[in-house]
mmCIF file with all atom_site columns, C-alpha atoms in Angstrom:
data_model
loop_
_atom_site.group_PDB
_atom_site.id
_atom_site.type_symbol
_atom_site.label_atom_id
_atom_site.label_alt_id
_atom_site.label_comp_id
_atom_site.label_asym_id
_atom_site.label_entity_id
_atom_site.label_seq_id
_atom_site.pdbx_PDB_ins_code
_atom_site.Cartn_x
_atom_site.Cartn_y
_atom_site.Cartn_z
_atom_site.occupancy
_atom_site.B_iso_or_equiv
_atom_site.pdbx_formal_charge
_atom_site.auth_seq_id
_atom_site.auth_comp_id
_atom_site.auth_asym_id
_atom_site.auth_atom_id
_atom_site.pdbx_PDB_model_num
ATOM 1   C CA . MET A 1 1   ? 193.612 51.878 110.745 1.00 51.00 ? 21  MET A CA 1
ATOM 2   C CA . LEU A 1 2   ? 194.066 54.663 113.538 1.00 56.00 ? 22  LEU A CA 1
ATOM 3   C CA . LEU A 1 3   ? 193.454 53.837 117.035 1.00 61.00 ? 23  LEU A CA 1
ATOM 4   C CA . GLY A 1 4   ? 192.184 50.466 115.735 1.00 71.00 ? 24  GLY A CA 1
ATOM 5   C CA . ARG A 1 5   ? 188.933 51.551 115.046 1.00 81.00 ? 25  ARG A CA 1
ATOM 6   C CA . THR A 1 6   ? 186.809 54.168 112.334 1.00 89.00 ? 26  THR A CA 1
ATOM 7   C CA . PRO A 1 7   ? 186.314 57.246 113.694 1.00 93.00 ? 27  PRO A CA 1
ATOM 8   C CA . LEU A 1 8   ? 182.855 58.778 114.245 1.00 93.00 ? 28  LEU A CA 1
ATOM 9   C CA . ALA A 1 9   ? 183.807 62.233 113.026 1.00 95.00 ? 29  ALA A CA 1
ATOM 10  C CA . ILE A 1 10  ? 186.467 63.931 110.496 1.00 97.00 ? 30  ILE A CA 1
ATOM 11  C CA . SER A 1 11  ? 187.183 67.579 110.041 1.00 98.00 ? 31  SER A CA 1
ATOM 12  C CA . ALA A 1 12  ? 189.478 69.177 108.003 1.00 98.00 ? 32  ALA A CA 1
ATOM 13  C CA . VAL A 1 13  ? 190.790 72.381 106.604 1.00 98.00 ? 33  VAL A CA 1
ATOM 14  C CA . GLY A 1 14  ? 193.177 72.739 104.101 1.00 97.00 ? 34  GLY A CA 1
ATOM 15  C CA . ARG A 1 15  ? 194.765 74.894 101.026 1.00 96.00 ? 35  ARG A CA 1
ATOM 16  C CA . VAL A 1 16  ? 195.019 73.212 97.303  1.00 95.00 ? 36  VAL A CA 1
ATOM 17  C CA . ASP A 1 17  ? 197.169 74.574 94.650  1.00 94.00 ? 37  ASP A CA 1
ATOM 18  C CA . THR A 1 18  ? 194.628 75.666 92.322  1.00 91.00 ? 38  THR A CA 1
ATOM 19  C CA . GLY A 1 19  ? 197.213 74.966 89.201  1.00 91.00 ? 39  GLY A CA 1
ATOM 20  C CA . THR A 1 20  ? 198.209 71.446 90.261  1.00 90.00 ? 40  THR A CA 1
ATOM 21  C CA . GLY A 1 21  ? 195.327 70.168 92.517  1.00 89.00 ? 41  GLY A CA 1
ATOM 22  C CA . VAL A 1 22  ? 197.957 69.131 94.601  1.00 91.00 ? 42  VAL A CA 1
ATOM 23  C CA . ASP A 1 23  ? 196.731 69.787 98.186  1.00 93.00 ? 43  ASP A CA 1
ATOM 24  C CA . LEU A 1 24  ? 199.765 71.985 99.784  1.00 95.00 ? 44  LEU A CA 1
ATOM 25  C CA . GLN A 1 25  ? 198.734 71.686 103.659 1.00 95.00 ? 45  GLN A CA 1
ATOM 26  C CA . ALA A 1 26  ? 196.007 70.611 105.708 1.00 96.00 ? 46  ALA A CA 1
ATOM 27  C CA . SER A 1 27  ? 194.789 70.093 109.665 1.00 96.00 ? 47  SER A CA 1
ATOM 28  C CA . VAL A 1 28  ? 192.576 67.079 110.152 1.00 96.00 ? 48  VAL A CA 1
ATOM 29  C CA . SER A 1 29  ? 190.937 66.037 113.654 1.00 96.00 ? 49  SER A CA 1
ATOM 30  C CA . LEU A 1 30  ? 189.543 62.961 113.930 1.00 94.00 ? 50  LEU A CA 1
ATOM 31  C CA . ALA A 1 31  ? 186.892 62.064 116.761 1.00 93.00 ? 51  ALA A CA 1
ATOM 32  C CA . TYR A 1 32  ? 186.634 58.251 117.881 1.00 90.00 ? 52  TYR A CA 1
ATOM 33  C CA . PRO A 1 33  ? 184.158 56.471 120.092 1.00 89.00 ? 53  PRO A CA 1
ATOM 34  C CA . ALA A 1 34  ? 184.666 55.725 123.906 1.00 85.00 ? 54  ALA A CA 1
ATOM 35  C CA . LEU A 1 35  ? 186.726 52.758 124.952 1.00 74.00 ? 55  LEU A CA 1
ATOM 36  C CA . VAL A 1 36  ? 185.273 49.967 126.584 1.00 71.00 ? 56  VAL A CA 1
ATOM 37  C CA . PRO A 1 37  ? 186.244 50.100 130.293 1.00 66.00 ? 57  PRO A CA 1
ATOM 38  C CA . ASP A 1 38  ? 188.822 47.344 131.082 1.00 63.00 ? 58  ASP A CA 1
ATOM 39  C CA . GLU A 1 39  ? 187.157 45.398 133.986 1.00 61.00 ? 59  GLU A CA 1
ATOM 40  C CA . ASN A 1 40  ? 190.668 44.273 134.865 1.00 59.00 ? 60  ASN A CA 1
ATOM 41  C CA . LYS A 1 41  ? 191.661 47.877 135.738 1.00 61.00 ? 61  LYS A CA 1
ATOM 42  C CA . LYS A 1 42  ? 192.208 48.657 139.404 1.00 61.00 ? 62  LYS A CA 1
ATOM 43  C CA . ASN A 1 43  ? 189.101 50.352 141.481 1.00 57.00 ? 63  ASN A CA 1
ATOM 44  C CA . ASP A 1 44  ? 191.189 52.776 142.880 1.00 53.00 ? 64  ASP A CA 1
ATOM 45  C CA . GLU A 1 45  ? 192.210 54.333 139.503 1.00 61.00 ? 65  GLU A CA 1
ATOM 46  C CA . ARG A 1 46  ? 190.215 57.848 139.122 1.00 59.00 ? 66  ARG A CA 1
ATOM 47  C CA . PRO A 1 47  ? 186.978 57.727 136.693 1.00 60.00 ? 67  PRO A CA 1
ATOM 48  C CA . ARG A 1 48  ? 187.490 58.771 133.131 1.00 66.00 ? 68  ARG A CA 1
ATOM 49  C CA . PRO A 1 49  ? 184.653 60.518 131.191 1.00 69.00 ? 69  PRO A CA 1
ATOM 50  C CA . ASN A 1 50  ? 183.077 58.617 128.755 1.00 72.00 ? 70  ASN A CA 1
ATOM 51  C CA . VAL A 1 51  ? 184.397 60.238 125.929 1.00 79.00 ? 71  VAL A CA 1
ATOM 52  C CA . GLY A 1 52  ? 186.798 58.718 123.043 1.00 85.00 ? 72  GLY A CA 1
ATOM 53  C CA . PRO A 1 53  ? 190.146 59.909 122.265 1.00 87.00 ? 73  PRO A CA 1
ATOM 54  C CA . LEU A 1 54  ? 190.887 62.443 119.493 1.00 89.00 ? 74  LEU A CA 1
ATOM 55  C CA . ALA A 1 55  ? 193.513 62.692 117.091 1.00 91.00 ? 75  ALA A CA 1
ATOM 56  C CA . SER A 1 56  ? 195.040 65.945 115.355 1.00 93.00 ? 76  SER A CA 1
ATOM 57  C CA . LEU A 1 57  ? 197.100 65.344 112.033 1.00 92.00 ? 77  LEU A CA 1
ATOM 58  C CA . HIS A 1 58  ? 198.733 68.471 110.635 1.00 93.00 ? 78  HIS A CA 1
ATOM 59  C CA . TYR A 1 59  ? 200.642 68.098 107.572 1.00 91.00 ? 79  TYR A CA 1
ATOM 60  C CA . GLY A 1 60  ? 202.173 70.288 104.544 1.00 91.00 ? 80  GLY A CA 1
ATOM 61  C CA . PHE A 1 61  ? 204.433 71.534 101.929 1.00 87.00 ? 81  PHE A CA 1
ATOM 62  C CA . LEU A 1 62  ? 204.653 75.239 103.044 1.00 90.00 ? 82  LEU A CA 1
ATOM 63  C CA . THR A 1 63  ? 205.881 75.272 106.222 1.00 86.00 ? 83  THR A CA 1
ATOM 64  C CA . GLU A 1 64  ? 208.879 73.519 108.146 1.00 85.00 ? 84  GLU A CA 1
ATOM 65  C CA . SER A 1 65  ? 208.267 70.851 110.861 1.00 84.00 ? 85  SER A CA 1
ATOM 66  C CA . GLY A 1 66  ? 209.815 68.628 113.012 1.00 83.00 ? 86  GLY A CA 1
ATOM 67  C CA . GLU A 1 67  ? 208.231 65.803 111.253 1.00 88.00 ? 87  GLU A CA 1
ATOM 68  C CA . THR A 1 68  ? 207.672 63.989 114.397 1.00 90.00 ? 88  THR A CA 1
ATOM 69  C CA . THR A 1 69  ? 204.698 62.423 115.944 1.00 91.00 ? 89  THR A CA 1
ATOM 70  C CA . SER A 1 70  ? 203.457 62.445 119.618 1.00 91.00 ? 90  SER A CA 1
ATOM 71  C CA . ILE A 1 71  ? 200.959 60.204 121.132 1.00 90.00 ? 91  ILE A CA 1
ATOM 72  C CA . LEU A 1 72  ? 199.788 61.704 124.029 1.00 89.00 ? 92  LEU A CA 1
ATOM 73  C CA . CYS A 1 73  ? 198.386 59.598 127.196 1.00 85.00 ? 93  CYS A CA 1
ATOM 74  C CA . GLU A 1 74  ? 197.004 59.457 130.518 1.00 84.00 ? 94  GLU A CA 1
ATOM 75  C CA . ARG A 1 75  ? 200.364 58.880 131.856 1.00 89.00 ? 95  ARG A CA 1
ATOM 76  C CA . GLY A 1 76  ? 202.975 60.120 129.562 1.00 93.00 ? 96  GLY A CA 1
ATOM 77  C CA . ARG A 1 77  ? 203.860 60.867 125.961 1.00 94.00 ? 97  ARG A CA 1
ATOM 78  C CA . ILE A 1 78  ? 205.198 58.589 122.962 1.00 94.00 ? 98  ILE A CA 1
ATOM 79  C CA . THR A 1 79  ? 207.164 60.735 120.582 1.00 95.00 ? 99  THR A CA 1
ATOM 80  C CA . ILE A 1 80  ? 208.301 58.887 117.099 1.00 93.00 ? 100 ILE A CA 1
ATOM 81  C CA . ASN A 1 81  ? 211.222 61.284 116.412 1.00 94.00 ? 101 ASN A CA 1
ATOM 82  C CA . GLY A 1 82  ? 211.706 62.627 113.367 1.00 88.00 ? 102 GLY A CA 1
ATOM 83  C CA . PRO A 1 83  ? 211.408 61.789 110.148 1.00 88.00 ? 103 PRO A CA 1
ATOM 84  C CA . SER A 1 84  ? 208.373 59.976 111.592 1.00 84.00 ? 104 SER A CA 1
ATOM 85  C CA . HIS A 1 85  ? 207.659 58.456 108.156 1.00 82.00 ? 105 HIS A CA 1
ATOM 86  C CA . CYS A 1 86  ? 211.016 56.628 108.949 1.00 85.00 ? 106 CYS A CA 1
ATOM 87  C CA . PRO A 1 87  ? 212.186 57.050 112.079 1.00 89.00 ? 107 PRO A CA 1
ATOM 88  C CA . THR A 1 88  ? 215.355 55.392 113.844 1.00 91.00 ? 108 THR A CA 1
ATOM 89  C CA . SER A 1 89  ? 213.854 56.368 117.274 1.00 95.00 ? 109 SER A CA 1
ATOM 90  C CA . VAL A 1 90  ? 211.246 56.438 119.654 1.00 96.00 ? 110 VAL A CA 1
ATOM 91  C CA . THR A 1 91  ? 211.189 58.596 122.953 1.00 97.00 ? 111 THR A CA 1
ATOM 92  C CA . VAL A 1 92  ? 208.402 57.877 125.582 1.00 97.00 ? 112 VAL A CA 1
ATOM 93  C CA . GLU A 1 93  ? 208.160 59.665 128.470 1.00 97.00 ? 113 GLU A CA 1
ATOM 94  C CA . ARG A 1 94  ? 205.973 58.487 131.957 1.00 96.00 ? 114 ARG A CA 1
ATOM 95  C CA . LYS A 1 95  ? 204.690 60.404 134.321 1.00 95.00 ? 115 LYS A CA 1
ATOM 96  C CA . LEU A 1 96  ? 205.632 60.128 138.085 1.00 94.00 ? 116 LEU A CA 1
ATOM 97  C CA . PRO A 1 97  ? 204.162 61.157 141.076 1.00 92.00 ? 117 PRO A CA 1
ATOM 98  C CA . GLY A 1 98  ? 204.756 64.750 141.629 1.00 88.00 ? 118 GLY A CA 1
ATOM 99  C CA . ARG A 1 99  ? 203.736 68.019 139.165 1.00 90.00 ? 119 ARG A CA 1
ATOM 100 C CA . GLY A 1 100 ? 206.005 67.598 136.279 1.00 88.00 ? 120 GLY A CA 1
ATOM 101 C CA . GLU A 1 101 ? 208.184 64.407 137.059 1.00 93.00 ? 121 GLU A CA 1
ATOM 102 C CA . LYS A 1 102 ? 208.817 62.481 134.400 1.00 95.00 ? 122 LYS A CA 1
ATOM 103 C CA . GLU A 1 103 ? 210.764 59.283 133.454 1.00 97.00 ? 123 GLU A CA 1
ATOM 104 C CA . THR A 1 104 ? 212.070 59.396 129.860 1.00 97.00 ? 124 THR A CA 1
ATOM 105 C CA . LYS A 1 105 ? 213.354 56.569 127.685 1.00 98.00 ? 125 LYS A CA 1
ATOM 106 C CA . THR A 1 106 ? 214.625 56.631 124.028 1.00 98.00 ? 126 THR A CA 1
ATOM 107 C CA . THR A 1 107 ? 214.977 53.608 122.032 1.00 97.00 ? 127 THR A CA 1
ATOM 108 C CA . ASN A 1 108 ? 216.889 53.407 118.948 1.00 96.00 ? 128 ASN A CA 1
ATOM 109 C CA . PHE A 1 109 ? 216.655 51.514 115.446 1.00 90.00 ? 129 PHE A CA 1
ATOM 110 C CA . PRO A 1 110 ? 219.520 51.773 113.575 1.00 87.00 ? 130 PRO A CA 1
ATOM 111 C CA . LEU A 1 111 ? 219.035 51.752 109.699 1.00 85.00 ? 131 LEU A CA 1
ATOM 112 C CA . PRO A 1 112 ? 220.229 48.826 108.242 1.00 80.00 ? 132 PRO A CA 1
ATOM 113 C CA . VAL A 1 113 ? 223.442 48.472 106.241 1.00 73.00 ? 133 VAL A CA 1
ATOM 114 C CA . GLN A 1 114 ? 223.356 48.209 102.774 1.00 63.00 ? 134 GLN A CA 1
ATOM 115 C CA . CYS A 1 115 ? 223.818 44.556 101.287 1.00 52.00 ? 135 CYS A CA 1
ATOM 116 C CA . GLY A 1 116 ? 224.828 44.313 97.917  1.00 46.00 ? 136 GLY A CA 1
ATOM 117 C CA . ALA A 1 117 ? 220.932 44.011 96.766  1.00 47.00 ? 137 ALA A CA 1
ATOM 118 C CA . VAL A 1 118 ? 220.755 48.078 97.231  1.00 50.00 ? 138 VAL A CA 1
ATOM 119 C CA . ALA A 1 119 ? 224.593 48.822 96.137  1.00 50.00 ? 139 ALA A CA 1
ATOM 120 C CA . GLU A 1 120 ? 224.978 49.958 92.248  1.00 50.00 ? 140 GLU A CA 1
ATOM 121 C CA . GLY A 1 121 ? 227.091 47.819 89.753  1.00 50.00 ? 141 GLY A CA 1
ATOM 122 C CA . ASP A 1 122 ? 230.764 49.603 90.919  1.00 55.00 ? 142 ASP A CA 1
ATOM 123 C CA . GLY A 1 123 ? 230.348 48.823 94.543  1.00 55.00 ? 143 GLY A CA 1
ATOM 124 C CA . GLU A 1 124 ? 229.250 52.243 95.347  1.00 59.00 ? 144 GLU A CA 1
ATOM 125 C CA . THR A 1 125 ? 226.362 52.595 97.895  1.00 59.00 ? 145 THR A CA 1
ATOM 126 C CA . MET A 1 126 ? 223.303 54.018 96.361  1.00 61.00 ? 146 MET A CA 1
ATOM 127 C CA . GLU A 1 127 ? 222.648 57.738 97.183  1.00 64.00 ? 147 GLU A CA 1
ATOM 128 C CA . TYR A 1 128 ? 219.183 58.188 98.993  1.00 65.00 ? 148 TYR A CA 1
ATOM 129 C CA . PHE A 1 129 ? 216.947 61.066 98.384  1.00 67.00 ? 149 PHE A CA 1
ATOM 130 C CA . TYR A 1 130 ? 215.101 61.425 101.529 1.00 73.00 ? 150 TYR A CA 1
ATOM 131 C CA . PRO A 1 131 ? 216.147 61.150 104.813 1.00 76.00 ? 151 PRO A CA 1
ATOM 132 C CA . ASN A 1 132 ? 216.367 57.288 106.548 1.00 82.00 ? 152 ASN A CA 1
ATOM 133 C CA . SER A 1 133 ? 215.130 56.055 103.250 1.00 80.00 ? 153 SER A CA 1
ATOM 134 C CA . ALA A 1 134 ? 217.488 52.864 103.696 1.00 80.00 ? 154 ALA A CA 1
ATOM 135 C CA . GLY A 1 135 ? 214.866 52.011 106.513 1.00 81.00 ? 155 GLY A CA 1
ATOM 136 C CA . PHE A 1 136 ? 212.339 51.340 103.968 1.00 82.00 ? 156 PHE A CA 1
ATOM 137 C CA . ALA A 1 137 ? 214.244 47.814 103.273 1.00 81.00 ? 157 ALA A CA 1
ATOM 138 C CA . TYR A 1 138 ? 212.531 46.521 106.673 1.00 83.00 ? 158 TYR A CA 1
ATOM 139 C CA . GLU A 1 139 ? 209.299 46.938 105.016 1.00 86.00 ? 159 GLU A CA 1
ATOM 140 C CA . ALA A 1 140 ? 210.588 45.368 101.518 1.00 87.00 ? 160 ALA A CA 1
ATOM 141 C CA . ALA A 1 141 ? 211.908 42.557 103.302 1.00 89.00 ? 161 ALA A CA 1
ATOM 142 C CA . ALA A 1 142 ? 208.576 41.857 105.145 1.00 91.00 ? 162 ALA A CA 1
ATOM 143 C CA . VAL A 1 143 ? 206.719 41.753 101.796 1.00 92.00 ? 163 VAL A CA 1
ATOM 144 C CA . CYS A 1 144 ? 209.197 39.700 100.299 1.00 93.00 ? 164 CYS A CA 1
ATOM 145 C CA . ARG A 1 145 ? 208.769 37.181 103.048 1.00 94.00 ? 165 ARG A CA 1
ATOM 146 C CA . HIS A 1 146 ? 204.964 37.322 102.746 1.00 95.00 ? 166 HIS A CA 1
ATOM 147 C CA . ILE A 1 147 ? 204.575 36.742 99.213  1.00 95.00 ? 167 ILE A CA 1
ATOM 148 C CA . ALA A 1 148 ? 207.163 33.929 99.466  1.00 96.00 ? 168 ALA A CA 1
ATOM 149 C CA . ALA A 1 149 ? 204.863 32.352 102.285 1.00 96.00 ? 169 ALA A CA 1
ATOM 150 C CA . GLY A 1 150 ? 202.027 32.664 99.514  1.00 96.00 ? 170 GLY A CA 1
ATOM 151 C CA . LYS A 1 151 ? 200.474 35.525 101.740 1.00 95.00 ? 171 LYS A CA 1
ATOM 152 C CA . LEU A 1 152 ? 198.034 37.873 99.807  1.00 92.00 ? 172 LEU A CA 1
ATOM 153 C CA . GLU A 1 153 ? 198.519 40.752 102.795 1.00 92.00 ? 173 GLU A CA 1
ATOM 154 C CA . ALA A 1 154 ? 200.751 41.405 105.742 1.00 92.00 ? 174 ALA A CA 1
ATOM 155 C CA . PRO A 1 155 ? 199.293 40.672 109.061 1.00 91.00 ? 175 PRO A CA 1
ATOM 156 C CA . GLU A 1 156 ? 201.039 43.895 110.079 1.00 89.00 ? 176 GLU A CA 1
ATOM 157 C CA . CYS A 1 157 ? 199.043 45.936 107.894 1.00 89.00 ? 177 CYS A CA 1
ATOM 158 C CA . PRO A 1 158 ? 195.761 44.184 106.698 1.00 91.00 ? 178 PRO A CA 1
ATOM 159 C CA . LEU A 1 159 ? 193.562 45.226 103.500 1.00 91.00 ? 179 LEU A CA 1
ATOM 160 C CA . ASP A 1 160 ? 190.746 46.272 105.720 1.00 91.00 ? 180 ASP A CA 1
ATOM 161 C CA . ASP A 1 161 ? 193.188 48.567 107.657 1.00 90.00 ? 181 ASP A CA 1
ATOM 162 C CA . THR A 1 162 ? 194.839 50.277 104.450 1.00 89.00 ? 182 THR A CA 1
ATOM 163 C CA . LEU A 1 163 ? 190.984 50.735 103.253 1.00 91.00 ? 183 LEU A CA 1
ATOM 164 C CA . ALA A 1 164 ? 190.015 52.360 106.401 1.00 91.00 ? 184 ALA A CA 1
ATOM 165 C CA . VAL A 1 165 ? 192.546 54.958 106.129 1.00 92.00 ? 185 VAL A CA 1
ATOM 166 C CA . MET A 1 166 ? 191.910 55.188 102.364 1.00 92.00 ? 186 MET A CA 1
ATOM 167 C CA . LYS A 1 167 ? 188.253 56.269 103.275 1.00 92.00 ? 187 LYS A CA 1
ATOM 168 C CA . ILE A 1 168 ? 189.439 58.544 105.963 1.00 94.00 ? 188 ILE A CA 1
ATOM 169 C CA . LEU A 1 169 ? 191.917 60.203 103.534 1.00 93.00 ? 189 LEU A CA 1
ATOM 170 C CA . ASP A 1 170 ? 188.914 60.328 100.521 1.00 93.00 ? 190 ASP A CA 1
ATOM 171 C CA . GLU A 1 171 ? 187.116 62.145 103.189 1.00 95.00 ? 191 GLU A CA 1
ATOM 172 C CA . VAL A 1 172 ? 189.960 64.747 103.923 1.00 96.00 ? 192 VAL A CA 1
ATOM 173 C CA . ARG A 1 173 ? 190.368 65.530 100.194 1.00 94.00 ? 193 ARG A CA 1
ATOM 174 C CA . LYS A 1 174 ? 186.408 66.128 99.868  1.00 94.00 ? 194 LYS A CA 1
ATOM 175 C CA . GLN A 1 175 ? 186.562 68.570 102.359 1.00 97.00 ? 195 GLN A CA 1
ATOM 176 C CA . ILE A 1 176 ? 189.466 70.541 101.705 1.00 97.00 ? 196 ILE A CA 1
ATOM 177 C CA . GLY A 1 177 ? 188.229 70.845 97.792  1.00 94.00 ? 197 GLY A CA 1
ATOM 178 C CA . MET A 1 178 ? 190.771 68.298 96.379  1.00 91.00 ? 198 MET A CA 1
ATOM 179 C CA . ASP A 1 179 ? 189.240 67.020 93.183  1.00 79.00 ? 199 ASP A CA 1
ATOM 180 C CA . ILE A 1 180 ? 191.033 63.749 91.754  1.00 74.00 ? 200 ILE A CA 1
ATOM 181 C CA . PRO A 1 181 ? 188.676 62.673 88.987  1.00 68.00 ? 201 PRO A CA 1
ATOM 182 C CA . LYS A 1 182 ? 191.187 59.670 87.979  1.00 64.00 ? 202 LYS A CA 1
ATOM 183 C CA . GLU A 1 183 ? 190.104 58.058 91.320  1.00 55.00 ? 203 GLU A CA 1
ATOM 184 C CA . ALA A 1 184 ? 186.694 57.837 89.764  1.00 52.00 ? 204 ALA A CA 1
ATOM 185 C CA . GLU A 1 185 ? 187.724 56.191 86.850  1.00 55.00 ? 205 GLU A CA 1
ATOM 186 C CA . ILE A 1 186 ? 189.536 53.044 88.914  1.00 50.00 ? 206 ILE A CA 1
#
């Protein structure tokens, strides 16, 4: 679930290939409810309007992007460096006093070393088709740990969060004119 809660409004525009029905690109805006004020905040902080956060998402096959994710905050920015679906680094920029002054720190998360389970039988390592695909080993390992522990879902990504994201995606597909009749049959 994005921002930990359900959006109040979803607006999407996009392009769907009329021959295949594939969504080629889209821009999505999400409006969320206002945050509950933190009673532990210092009183000397400037007041904030009673509005909720917005999220803007863009995706597509028709254009080239840096495949990054940026999270803009009151006091800085968090950038999940590309490719953001399987990143190896995150950069945090923190605003300092003074116009344009900031502190930047990048944290790297190296890809796992391939183990025997992902090496081919002849000892050669597997060739991946997408950048940083080896990073999905962390997700696969987490799934294995949860299954071994008898869990039916992962606390890192509970079923309710997955269903909430799917509801957002269903609304986006509806708004851009993408018809998926097989989903109605499930």
